[in-house]
Coordinates of C-alpha atoms in Angstrom, one line a residue:
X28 CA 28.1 284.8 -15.1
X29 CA 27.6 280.7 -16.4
X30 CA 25.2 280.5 -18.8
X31 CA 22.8 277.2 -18.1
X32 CA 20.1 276.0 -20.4
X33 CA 17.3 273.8 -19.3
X34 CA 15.6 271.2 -22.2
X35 CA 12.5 269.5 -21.3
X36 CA 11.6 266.7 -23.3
X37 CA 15.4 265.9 -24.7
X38 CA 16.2 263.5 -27.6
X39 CA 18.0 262.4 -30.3
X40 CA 16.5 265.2 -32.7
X41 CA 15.8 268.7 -32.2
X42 CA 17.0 268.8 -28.1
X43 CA 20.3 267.6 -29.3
X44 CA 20.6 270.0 -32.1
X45 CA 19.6 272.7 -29.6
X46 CA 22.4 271.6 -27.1
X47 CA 25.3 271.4 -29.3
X48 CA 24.3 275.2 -30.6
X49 CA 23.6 276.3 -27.2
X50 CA 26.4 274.8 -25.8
X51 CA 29.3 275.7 -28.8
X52 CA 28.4 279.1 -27.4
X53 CA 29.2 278.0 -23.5
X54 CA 26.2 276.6 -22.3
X55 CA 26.1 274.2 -19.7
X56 CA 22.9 271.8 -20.6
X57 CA 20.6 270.0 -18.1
X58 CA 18.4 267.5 -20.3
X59 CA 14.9 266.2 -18.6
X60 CA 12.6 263.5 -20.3
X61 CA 11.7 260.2 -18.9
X62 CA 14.2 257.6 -20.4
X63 CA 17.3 257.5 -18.2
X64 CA 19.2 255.5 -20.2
X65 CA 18.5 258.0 -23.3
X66 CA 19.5 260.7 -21.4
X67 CA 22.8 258.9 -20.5
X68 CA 23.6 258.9 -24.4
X69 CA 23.0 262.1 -25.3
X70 CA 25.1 263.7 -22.2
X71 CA 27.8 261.3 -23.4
X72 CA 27.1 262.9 -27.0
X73 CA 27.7 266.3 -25.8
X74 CA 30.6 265.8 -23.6
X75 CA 32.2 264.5 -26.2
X76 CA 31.7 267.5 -27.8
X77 CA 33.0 269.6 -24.9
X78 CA 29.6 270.5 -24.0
X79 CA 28.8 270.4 -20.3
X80 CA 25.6 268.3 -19.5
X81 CA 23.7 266.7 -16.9
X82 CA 20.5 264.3 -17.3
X83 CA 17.4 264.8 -15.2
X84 CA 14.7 261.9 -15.2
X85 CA 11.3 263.5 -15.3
X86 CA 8.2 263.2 -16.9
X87 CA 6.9 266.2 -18.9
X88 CA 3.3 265.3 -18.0
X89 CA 3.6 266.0 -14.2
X90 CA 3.9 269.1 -13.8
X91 CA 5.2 268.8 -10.0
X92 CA 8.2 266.4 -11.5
X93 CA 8.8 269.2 -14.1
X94 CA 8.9 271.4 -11.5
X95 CA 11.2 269.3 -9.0
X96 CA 13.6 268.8 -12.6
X97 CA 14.3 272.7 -12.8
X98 CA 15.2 272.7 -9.3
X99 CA 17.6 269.9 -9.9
X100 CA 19.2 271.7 -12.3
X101 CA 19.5 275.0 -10.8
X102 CA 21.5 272.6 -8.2
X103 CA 23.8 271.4 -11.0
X104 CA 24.9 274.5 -13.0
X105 CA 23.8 277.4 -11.2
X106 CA 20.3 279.9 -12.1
X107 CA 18.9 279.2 -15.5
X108 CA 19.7 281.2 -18.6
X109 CA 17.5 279.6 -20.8
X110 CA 14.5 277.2 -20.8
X111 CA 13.9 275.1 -24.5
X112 CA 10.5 273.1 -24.1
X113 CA 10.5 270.6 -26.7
X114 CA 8.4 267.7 -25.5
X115 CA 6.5 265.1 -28.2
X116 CA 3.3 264.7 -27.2
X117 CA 2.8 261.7 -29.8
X118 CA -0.1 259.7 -30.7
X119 CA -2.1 260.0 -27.7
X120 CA -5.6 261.1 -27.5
X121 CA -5.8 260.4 -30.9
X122 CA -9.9 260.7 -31.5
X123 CA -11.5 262.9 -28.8
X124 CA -14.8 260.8 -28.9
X125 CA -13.1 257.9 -27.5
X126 CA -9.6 258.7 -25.9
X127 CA -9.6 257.9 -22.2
X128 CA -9.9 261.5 -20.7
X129 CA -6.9 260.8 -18.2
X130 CA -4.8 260.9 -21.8
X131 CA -6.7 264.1 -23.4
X132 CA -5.7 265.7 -19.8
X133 CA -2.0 264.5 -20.1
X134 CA -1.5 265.7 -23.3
X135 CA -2.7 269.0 -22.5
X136 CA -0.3 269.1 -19.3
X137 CA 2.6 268.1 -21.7
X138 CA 1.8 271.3 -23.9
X139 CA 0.6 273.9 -21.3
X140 CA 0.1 272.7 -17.8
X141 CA 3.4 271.4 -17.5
X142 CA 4.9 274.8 -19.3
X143 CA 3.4 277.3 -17.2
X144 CA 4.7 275.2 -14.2
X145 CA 8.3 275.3 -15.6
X146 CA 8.0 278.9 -16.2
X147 CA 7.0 279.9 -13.1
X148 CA 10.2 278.0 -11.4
X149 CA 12.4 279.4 -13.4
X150 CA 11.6 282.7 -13.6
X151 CA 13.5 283.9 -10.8
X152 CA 16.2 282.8 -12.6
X153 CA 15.2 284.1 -16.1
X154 CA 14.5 287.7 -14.4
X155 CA 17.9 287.9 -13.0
X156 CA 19.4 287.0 -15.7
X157 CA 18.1 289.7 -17.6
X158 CA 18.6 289.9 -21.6
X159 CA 20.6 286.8 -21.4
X160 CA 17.1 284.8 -20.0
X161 CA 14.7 283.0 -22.8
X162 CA 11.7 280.7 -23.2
X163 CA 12.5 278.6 -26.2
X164 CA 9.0 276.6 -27.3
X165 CA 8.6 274.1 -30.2
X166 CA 5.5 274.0 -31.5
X167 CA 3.8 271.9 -34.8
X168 CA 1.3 272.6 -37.7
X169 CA -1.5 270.8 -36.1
X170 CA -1.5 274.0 -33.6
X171 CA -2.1 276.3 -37.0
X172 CA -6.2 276.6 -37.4
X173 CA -7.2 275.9 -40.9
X174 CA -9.1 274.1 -42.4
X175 CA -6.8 271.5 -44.1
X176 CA -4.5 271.2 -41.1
X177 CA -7.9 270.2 -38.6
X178 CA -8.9 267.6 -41.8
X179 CA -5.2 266.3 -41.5
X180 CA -5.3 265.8 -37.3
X181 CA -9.0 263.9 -37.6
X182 CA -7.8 262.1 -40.8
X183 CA -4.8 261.1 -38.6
X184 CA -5.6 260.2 -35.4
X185 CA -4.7 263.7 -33.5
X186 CA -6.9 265.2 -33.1
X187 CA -5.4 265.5 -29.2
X188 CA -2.0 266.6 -30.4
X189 CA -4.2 269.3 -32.5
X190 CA -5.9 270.5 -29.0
X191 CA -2.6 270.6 -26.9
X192 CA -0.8 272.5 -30.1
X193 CA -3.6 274.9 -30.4
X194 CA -3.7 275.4 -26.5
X195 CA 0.0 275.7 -26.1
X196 CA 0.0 278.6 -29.3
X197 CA -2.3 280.5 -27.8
X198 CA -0.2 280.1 -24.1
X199 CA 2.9 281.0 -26.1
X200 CA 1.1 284.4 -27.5
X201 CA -0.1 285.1 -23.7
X202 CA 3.3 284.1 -22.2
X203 CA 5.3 286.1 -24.8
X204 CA 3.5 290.1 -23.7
X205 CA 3.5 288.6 -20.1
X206 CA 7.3 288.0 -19.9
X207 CA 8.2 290.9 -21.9
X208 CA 6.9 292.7 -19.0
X209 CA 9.6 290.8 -16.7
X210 CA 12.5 291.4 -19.1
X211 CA 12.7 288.2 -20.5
X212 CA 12.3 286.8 -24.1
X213 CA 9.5 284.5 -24.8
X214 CA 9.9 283.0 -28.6
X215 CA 8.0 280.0 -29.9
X216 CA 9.2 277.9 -33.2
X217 CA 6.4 276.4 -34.9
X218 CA 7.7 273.2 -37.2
X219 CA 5.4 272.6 -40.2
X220 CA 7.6 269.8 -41.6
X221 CA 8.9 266.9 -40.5
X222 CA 12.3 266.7 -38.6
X223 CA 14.6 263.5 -39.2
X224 CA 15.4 261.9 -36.2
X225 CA 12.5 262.5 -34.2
X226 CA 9.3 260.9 -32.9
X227 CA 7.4 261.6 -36.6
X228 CA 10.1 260.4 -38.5
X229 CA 9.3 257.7 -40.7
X230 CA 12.1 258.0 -43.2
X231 CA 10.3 260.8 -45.2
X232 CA 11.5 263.6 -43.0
X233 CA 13.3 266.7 -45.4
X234 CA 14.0 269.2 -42.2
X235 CA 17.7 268.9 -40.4
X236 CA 17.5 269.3 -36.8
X237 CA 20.5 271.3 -36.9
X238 CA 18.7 274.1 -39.5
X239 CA 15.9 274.1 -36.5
X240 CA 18.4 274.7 -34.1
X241 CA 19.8 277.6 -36.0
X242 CA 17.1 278.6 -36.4
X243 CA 16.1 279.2 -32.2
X244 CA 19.7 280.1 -32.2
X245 CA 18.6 283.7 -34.1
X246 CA 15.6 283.9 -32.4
X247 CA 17.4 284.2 -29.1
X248 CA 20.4 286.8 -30.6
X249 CA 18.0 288.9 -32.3
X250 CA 15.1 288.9 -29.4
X251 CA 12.4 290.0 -31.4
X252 CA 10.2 287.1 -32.2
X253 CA 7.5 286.5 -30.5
X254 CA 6.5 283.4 -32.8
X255 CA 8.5 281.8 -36.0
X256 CA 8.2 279.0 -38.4
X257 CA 10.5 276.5 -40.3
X258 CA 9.9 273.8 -42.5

């Protein structure tokens, strides 16, 4: 049976890291996020690796185009093994008494609307292919509730990326007992440091991408972890 992972929200940091693991191991590799021409690279990236790919144009905050990228892939390589959502949600929504509420309400489709959408398409998929099938789920700090991180997202400018983060944990800890009941792993990764390469990146960043990707790479052998951290 071919072994397909799905990444929504691929770039040049963590999704790529993810890819090459994934797909040293046999993977095929469908990668969905909205710049076409970035896409293009990293495919050429991983085929030069002898990694499989395709690139799907979609944007993670419609939910319906999420949903229509899945399909696309299951058209490419076959049912899907595995499903890595790694989206950024960035700077928007960055002080909730003035952000536009159309932005507040896209970053919250990024990190959960857009999710449970995905999920549901490819779980079909995920449940046939049994204890091969995961839900892989980056999460950040600013999802953690404490006092010093909710200081750090005001002090910041996002506070939005805090809501979407908080909402999306508490998804993830749902999601995780829900799918366990179907068979099929659920495992979220928070990152509480900076990874280089990547949307935060601002030449202080200490955390490889690759030790990330490891790092989902024994969460998926060993099955067990509902929730991690690294960083």
């Amino acid at each position: 049976m071919s072994k397909n992972l799905v990444i929504v929200g691929a770039g040049p940091g963590i999704s790529l890291a993810v890819a090459k693991k994934f797909g040293a191991a046999g993977f095929s590799v469908a990668l969905v996020a909205r710049n076409a021409g970035k896409l293009s690279d990293l495919v050429k990236q991983l085929e030069a690796a002898g990694v499989k790919a395709t690139a799907i144009p979609a944007d993670a905050s419609d939910p319906a185009a999420v949903r229509s990228a899945l399909q696309q892939a299951r058209k490419a390589f076959g049912p899907i093994t595995v499903l890595q959502w790694n989206p950024a949600l960035g700077t928007a929504a960055q002080d909730l008494l003035t952000t536009p509420l159309a932005e507040l309400r896209a970053t919250l489709d990024v990190g959960v609307t857009s999710l449970v959408g995905a999920i549901q398409e490819a779980l079909p998929d995920l449940k046939q292919q049994g204890k091969e099938s995961a839900v892989l789920v980056t999460n950040g700090g600013f999802g953690l509730f404490a006092d010093q991180v909710d200081q750090i997202a005001v002090d910041a400018g996002s506070m939005g990326l805090g809501v979407a983060n908080a909402a999306k944990h508490k998804a993830s800890r749902l999601l995780a007992r829900r799918l366990h009941k179907e068979g099929v792993y659920y495992g979220e990764l928070m990152v509480v440091s900076t990874v280089k390469g990547t949307l935060w990146d601002r030449g202080q960043a200490t955390l490889e991408a690759s030790a990330v990707a490891e790092r989902y790479w024994k969460m998926y052998q060993g099955r067990s972890e509902a929730l991690a951290q690294i960083g």
